[in-house]
Coordinates of C-alpha atoms in Angstrom, one line a residue:
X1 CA 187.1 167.4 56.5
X2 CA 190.4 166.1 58.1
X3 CA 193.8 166.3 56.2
X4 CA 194.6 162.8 53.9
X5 CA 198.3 162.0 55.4
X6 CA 200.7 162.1 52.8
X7 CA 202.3 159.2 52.4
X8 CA 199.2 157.4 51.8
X9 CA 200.0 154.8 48.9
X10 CA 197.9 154.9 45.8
X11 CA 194.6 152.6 46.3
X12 CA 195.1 152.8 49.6
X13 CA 190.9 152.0 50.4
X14 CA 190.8 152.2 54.2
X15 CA 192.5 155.4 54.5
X16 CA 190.3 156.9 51.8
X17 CA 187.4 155.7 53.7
X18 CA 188.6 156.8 57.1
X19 CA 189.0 160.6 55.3
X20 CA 185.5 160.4 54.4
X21 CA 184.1 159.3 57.3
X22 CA 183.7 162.8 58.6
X23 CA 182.6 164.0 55.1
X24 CA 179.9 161.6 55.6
X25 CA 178.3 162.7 59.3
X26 CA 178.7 166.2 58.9
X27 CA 177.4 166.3 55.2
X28 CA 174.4 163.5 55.7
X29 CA 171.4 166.4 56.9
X30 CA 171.5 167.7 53.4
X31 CA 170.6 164.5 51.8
X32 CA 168.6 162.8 54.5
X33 CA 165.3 164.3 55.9
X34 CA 164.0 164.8 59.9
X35 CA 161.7 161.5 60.1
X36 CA 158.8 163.8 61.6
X37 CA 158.8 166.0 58.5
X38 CA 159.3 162.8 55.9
X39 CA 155.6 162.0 53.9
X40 CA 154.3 158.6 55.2
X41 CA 152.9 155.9 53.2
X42 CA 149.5 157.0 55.2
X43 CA 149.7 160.5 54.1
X44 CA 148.4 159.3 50.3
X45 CA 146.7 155.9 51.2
X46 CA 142.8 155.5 52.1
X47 CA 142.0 156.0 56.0
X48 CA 140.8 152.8 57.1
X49 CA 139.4 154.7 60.2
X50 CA 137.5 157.1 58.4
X51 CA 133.5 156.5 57.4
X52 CA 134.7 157.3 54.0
X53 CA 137.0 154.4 53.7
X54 CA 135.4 152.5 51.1
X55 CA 134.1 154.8 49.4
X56 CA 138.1 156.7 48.6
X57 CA 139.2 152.5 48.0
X58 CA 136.2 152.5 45.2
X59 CA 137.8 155.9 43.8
X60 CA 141.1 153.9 44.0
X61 CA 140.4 151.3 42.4
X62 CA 138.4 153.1 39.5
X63 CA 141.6 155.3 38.7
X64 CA 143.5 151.9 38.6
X65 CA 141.2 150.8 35.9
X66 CA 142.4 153.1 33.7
X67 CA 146.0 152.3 33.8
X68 CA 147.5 150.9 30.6
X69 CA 148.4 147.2 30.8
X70 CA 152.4 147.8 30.5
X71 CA 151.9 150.8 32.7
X72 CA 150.8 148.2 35.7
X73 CA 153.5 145.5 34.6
X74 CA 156.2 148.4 35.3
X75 CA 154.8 149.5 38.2
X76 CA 154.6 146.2 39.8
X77 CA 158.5 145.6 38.3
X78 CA 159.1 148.7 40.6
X79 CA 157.4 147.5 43.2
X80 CA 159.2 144.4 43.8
X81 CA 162.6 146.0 43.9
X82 CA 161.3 148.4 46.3
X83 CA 160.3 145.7 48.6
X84 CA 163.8 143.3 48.2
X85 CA 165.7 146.0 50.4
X86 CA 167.0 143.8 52.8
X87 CA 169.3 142.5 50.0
X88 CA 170.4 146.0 49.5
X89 CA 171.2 146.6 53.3
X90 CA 172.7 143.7 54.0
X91 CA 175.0 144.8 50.7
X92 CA 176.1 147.9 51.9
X93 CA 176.6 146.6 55.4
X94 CA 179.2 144.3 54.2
X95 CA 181.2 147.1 52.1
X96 CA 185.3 146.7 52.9
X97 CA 187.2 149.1 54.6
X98 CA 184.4 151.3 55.8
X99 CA 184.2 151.7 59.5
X100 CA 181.4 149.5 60.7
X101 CA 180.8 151.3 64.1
X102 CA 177.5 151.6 64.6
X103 CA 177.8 155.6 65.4
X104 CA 179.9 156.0 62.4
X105 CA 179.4 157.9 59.4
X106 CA 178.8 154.8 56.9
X107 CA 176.5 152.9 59.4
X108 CA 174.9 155.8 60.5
X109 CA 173.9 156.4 56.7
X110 CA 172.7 152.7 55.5
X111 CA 170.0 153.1 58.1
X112 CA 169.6 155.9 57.4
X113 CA 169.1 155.8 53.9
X114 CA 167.2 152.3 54.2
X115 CA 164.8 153.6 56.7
X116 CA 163.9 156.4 53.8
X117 CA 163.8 153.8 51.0
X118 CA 161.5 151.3 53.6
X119 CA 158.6 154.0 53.3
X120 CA 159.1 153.6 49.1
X121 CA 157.6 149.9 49.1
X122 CA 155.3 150.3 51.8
X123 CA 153.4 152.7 49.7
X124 CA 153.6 151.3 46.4
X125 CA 152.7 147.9 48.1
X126 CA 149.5 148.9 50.0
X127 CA 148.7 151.0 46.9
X128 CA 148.4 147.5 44.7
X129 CA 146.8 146.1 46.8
X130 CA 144.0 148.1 47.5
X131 CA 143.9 148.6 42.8
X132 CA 141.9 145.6 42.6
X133 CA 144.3 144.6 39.8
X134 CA 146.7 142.5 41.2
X135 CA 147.0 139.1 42.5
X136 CA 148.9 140.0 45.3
X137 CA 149.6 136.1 45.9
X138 CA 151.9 135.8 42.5
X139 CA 153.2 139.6 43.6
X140 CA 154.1 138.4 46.6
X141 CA 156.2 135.2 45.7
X142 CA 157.8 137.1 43.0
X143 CA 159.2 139.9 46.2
X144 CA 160.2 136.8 48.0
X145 CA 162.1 134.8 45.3
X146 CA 164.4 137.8 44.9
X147 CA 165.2 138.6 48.1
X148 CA 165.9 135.0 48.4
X149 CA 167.9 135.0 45.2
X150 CA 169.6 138.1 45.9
X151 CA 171.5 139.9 43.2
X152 CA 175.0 140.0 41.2
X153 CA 176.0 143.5 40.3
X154 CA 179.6 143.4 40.0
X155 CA 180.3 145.5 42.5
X156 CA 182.2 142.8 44.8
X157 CA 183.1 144.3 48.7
X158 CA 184.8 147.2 46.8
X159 CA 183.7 151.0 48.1
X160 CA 184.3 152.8 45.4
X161 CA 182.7 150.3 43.1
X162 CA 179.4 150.0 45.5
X163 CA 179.6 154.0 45.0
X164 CA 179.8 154.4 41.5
X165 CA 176.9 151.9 41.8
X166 CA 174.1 153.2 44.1
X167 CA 175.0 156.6 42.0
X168 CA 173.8 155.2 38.7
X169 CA 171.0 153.3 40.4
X170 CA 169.5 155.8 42.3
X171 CA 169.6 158.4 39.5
X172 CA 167.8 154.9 37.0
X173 CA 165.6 154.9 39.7
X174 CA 164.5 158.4 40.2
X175 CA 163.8 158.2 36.4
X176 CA 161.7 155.3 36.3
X177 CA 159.6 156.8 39.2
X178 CA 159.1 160.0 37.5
X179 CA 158.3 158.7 34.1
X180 CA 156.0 156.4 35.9
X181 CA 154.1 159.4 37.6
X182 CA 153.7 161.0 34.5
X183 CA 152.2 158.5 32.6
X184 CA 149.9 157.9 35.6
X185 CA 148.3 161.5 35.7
X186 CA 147.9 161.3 32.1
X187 CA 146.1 158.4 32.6
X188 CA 143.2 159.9 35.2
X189 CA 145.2 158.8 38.3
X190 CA 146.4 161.4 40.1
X191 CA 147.0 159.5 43.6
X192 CA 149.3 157.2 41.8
X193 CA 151.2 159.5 39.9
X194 CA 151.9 161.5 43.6
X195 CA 153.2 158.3 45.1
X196 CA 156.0 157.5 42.4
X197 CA 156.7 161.9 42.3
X198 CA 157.1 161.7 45.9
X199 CA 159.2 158.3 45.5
X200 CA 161.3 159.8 43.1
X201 CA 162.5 162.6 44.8
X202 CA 163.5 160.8 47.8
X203 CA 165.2 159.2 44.9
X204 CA 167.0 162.2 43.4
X205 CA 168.1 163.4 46.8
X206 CA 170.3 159.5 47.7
X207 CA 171.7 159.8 44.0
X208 CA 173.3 162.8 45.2
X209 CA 174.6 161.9 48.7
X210 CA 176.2 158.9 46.8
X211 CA 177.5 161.3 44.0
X212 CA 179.2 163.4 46.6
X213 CA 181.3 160.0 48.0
X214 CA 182.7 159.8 44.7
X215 CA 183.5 163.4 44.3
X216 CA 185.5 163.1 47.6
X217 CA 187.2 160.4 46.8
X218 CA 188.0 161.3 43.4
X219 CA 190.3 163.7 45.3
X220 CA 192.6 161.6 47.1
X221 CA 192.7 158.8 45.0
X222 CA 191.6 159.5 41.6
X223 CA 193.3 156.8 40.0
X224 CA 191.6 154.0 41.5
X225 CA 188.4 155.5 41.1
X226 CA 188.3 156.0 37.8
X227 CA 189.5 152.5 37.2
X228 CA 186.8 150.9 39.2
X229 CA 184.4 153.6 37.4
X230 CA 186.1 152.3 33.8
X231 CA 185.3 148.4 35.2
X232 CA 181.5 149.0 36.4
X233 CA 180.4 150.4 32.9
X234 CA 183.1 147.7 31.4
X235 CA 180.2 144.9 33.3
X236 CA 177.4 147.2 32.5
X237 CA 175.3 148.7 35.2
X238 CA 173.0 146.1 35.6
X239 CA 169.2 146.7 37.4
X240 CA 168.8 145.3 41.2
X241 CA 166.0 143.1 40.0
X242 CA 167.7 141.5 37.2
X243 CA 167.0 138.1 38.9
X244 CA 163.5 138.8 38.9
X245 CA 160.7 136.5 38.6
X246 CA 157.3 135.1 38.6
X247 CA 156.0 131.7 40.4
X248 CA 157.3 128.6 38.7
X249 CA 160.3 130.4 36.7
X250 CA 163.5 130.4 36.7
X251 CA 165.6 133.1 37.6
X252 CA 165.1 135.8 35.5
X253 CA 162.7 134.8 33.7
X254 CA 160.7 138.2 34.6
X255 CA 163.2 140.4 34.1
X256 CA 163.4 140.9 30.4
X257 CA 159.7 141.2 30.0
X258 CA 159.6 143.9 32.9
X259 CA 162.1 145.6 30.9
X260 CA 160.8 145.3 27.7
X261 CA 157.3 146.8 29.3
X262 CA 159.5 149.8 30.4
X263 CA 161.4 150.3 26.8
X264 CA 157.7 150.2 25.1
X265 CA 156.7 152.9 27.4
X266 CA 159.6 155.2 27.6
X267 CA 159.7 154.8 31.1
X268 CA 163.7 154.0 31.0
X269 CA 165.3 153.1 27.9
X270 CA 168.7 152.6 26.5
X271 CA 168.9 156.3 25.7
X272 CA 168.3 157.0 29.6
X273 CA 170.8 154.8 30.5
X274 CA 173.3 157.1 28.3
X275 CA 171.9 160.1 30.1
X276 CA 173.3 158.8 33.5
X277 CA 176.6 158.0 32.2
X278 CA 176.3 161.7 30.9
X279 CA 175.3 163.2 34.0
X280 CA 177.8 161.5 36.1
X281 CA 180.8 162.0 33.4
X282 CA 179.7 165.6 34.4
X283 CA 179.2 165.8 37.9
X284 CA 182.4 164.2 38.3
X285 CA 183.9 166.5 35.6
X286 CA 185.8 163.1 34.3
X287 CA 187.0 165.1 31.7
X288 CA 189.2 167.5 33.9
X289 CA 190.5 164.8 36.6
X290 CA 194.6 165.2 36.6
X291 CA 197.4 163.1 37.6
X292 CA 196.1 160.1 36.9
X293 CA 198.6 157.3 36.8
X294 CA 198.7 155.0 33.1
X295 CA 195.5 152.9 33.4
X296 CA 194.2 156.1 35.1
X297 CA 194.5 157.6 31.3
X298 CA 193.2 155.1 29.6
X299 CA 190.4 154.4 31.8
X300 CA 189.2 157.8 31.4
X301 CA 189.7 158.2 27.7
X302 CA 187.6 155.2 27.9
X303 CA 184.8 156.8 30.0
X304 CA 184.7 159.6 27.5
X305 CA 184.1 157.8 24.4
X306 CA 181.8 155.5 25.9
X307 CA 178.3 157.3 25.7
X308 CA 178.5 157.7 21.8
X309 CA 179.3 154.3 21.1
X310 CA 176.0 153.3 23.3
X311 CA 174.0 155.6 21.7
X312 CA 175.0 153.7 18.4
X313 CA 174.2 151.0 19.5
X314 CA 171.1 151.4 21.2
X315 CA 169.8 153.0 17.5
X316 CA 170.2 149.4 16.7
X317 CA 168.0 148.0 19.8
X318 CA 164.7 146.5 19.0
X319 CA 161.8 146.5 21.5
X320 CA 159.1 143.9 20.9
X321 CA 155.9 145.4 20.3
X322 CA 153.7 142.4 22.2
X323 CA 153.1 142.6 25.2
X324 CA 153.6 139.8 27.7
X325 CA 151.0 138.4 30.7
X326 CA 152.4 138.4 33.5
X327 CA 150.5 136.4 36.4
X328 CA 151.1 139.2 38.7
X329 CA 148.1 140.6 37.0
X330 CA 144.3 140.4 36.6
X331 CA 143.0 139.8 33.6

């Protein structure tokens, strides 16, 4: 990586970004797969060329049946902000003080890292459709009212913010994925529970790449960061569907039921989100960062004490125990 000049003022963004730049196309191979060896949403779906086609749609459908009611809610939740990624391109595109040449590091990555993600509602999509469960119809508006409504994350134009960000997220989102697989092959359906392992992983692999933008810049500027990191958790990392919701509803209105349905599960609950806080307090070994300036100090003393004063309070959280109909959903 090239040299950070010297007389670079503190919070200096574009400079920071320019030093990562090369960080970011020489380092991208190891989180980003060759497209000819990446699974396919056709690798794990019915061939509708085969004479067997119907006949693996019936088996489908028949290990759908047997999904738990809040299970499918979930997995349709997923499913929707899978398929509102062109909010979450056209949100990275307009990131400040990155370069936006399209050979650059930082474009080269967003589509790179959407064309992985594009597979992820592809599969889950066709995979609904084909359950028998679903009225794809009320799916479907619900995917296009939050694309349309887009989202508010807190994150502003700010790199470092956006990073600090897509960390947390991706890492929520590999966990949701996986918990989501296992309860599938528990419940008889093994295709499913592939799908969201599969999903996951890609998952696991973009929390990392994002991960590493904040270690880098944690080196140069570790101030700032750990301000910006002090104000995201300050707003609360909030989901990318949190405007989600169903056909005649306002904004919203979905999105606390979808998460209820997630906390009655155990697919990701209050204690997970504490986990991630944990795991990136780690990985960015908060605790060891030096020369911070004042607010540098006291945004990481904050950072520490955080995760047991969310544990307390999430001991305190109640989850309602009924379960809500969604229209999305037969029956």
């Amino acid at each position: 990586m090239q040299e950070l000049p010297l007389n670079i003022p503190e919070g200096s963004r574009k400079e920071v970004m320019t030093y990562l730049e090369p960080f970011m196309l020489n380092e991208m191979s190891e989180y980003l797969k060759p497209v000819d060896e990446m699974w396919q949403p056709a690798d794990f779906l019915p061939d509708s060329s085969r004479d067997t086609f119907f006949e693996e749609v019936r088996d489908l459908q028949e290990s759908a049946k047997e999904l738990p009611y809040d299970l499918v809610a979930v997995l349709i939740g997923d499913t929707v902000t899978e398929e509102a990624l062109p909010t979450y391109e056209s949100w990275l595109t307009m990131v400040d003080d990155v370069d936006k040449n399209e050979q650059g590091g930082w474009m080269r990555w967003v589509r790179a890292w959407t064309a992985e993600e594009n597979r992820h509602g592809d599969l889950l999509n066709k995979y609904l459709y084909l359950s028998g469960r679903i009225d794809m119809r009320q799916f479907e508006i619900s995917v296009q009212y939050l694309i349309k409504d887009g989202f508010d994350i807190g994150t502003g134009a700010d790199p470092y913010r956006n990073f600090i960000y897509t960390s947390f997220q991706e890492l929520a989102t590999n966990v949701s994925h996986r918990r989501v697989a296992g309860l599938s092959k528990n419940s008889g359906d093994k295709l499913l529970a592939k799908m969201c392992g599969v999903i996951a992983s890609d998952e696991a692999r973009h929390a990392k790449a994002y991960m590493s933008f904040i270690s880098q810049a944690m080196k140069v500027d570790a101030s700032e960061v750990m301000i910006a990191f002090e104000d995201m958790m300050k707003k609360k990392i909030v989901m990318p569907a949190h405007f989600l919701r169903e056909s005649g509803e306002p904004q919203s209105g979905a999105f606390s039921h979808f998460s209820d349905a997630a906390q009655r599960l155990g697919v990701y609950t209050a204690v997970d989100y504490v986990d991630i806080l944990k795991e990136l307090l780690a990985d960015w070994k908060i605790d060891k960062v030096t020369d911070l300036n004042e607010k540098g100090e006291k945004a990481r003393d904050y950072l520490m004490r955080l995760p047991d004063r969310l544990l307390r309070l999430a001991d305190r959280m109640s989850i309602p125990e009924k379960q809500y109909n969604f229209k999305w959903i037969y029956g």
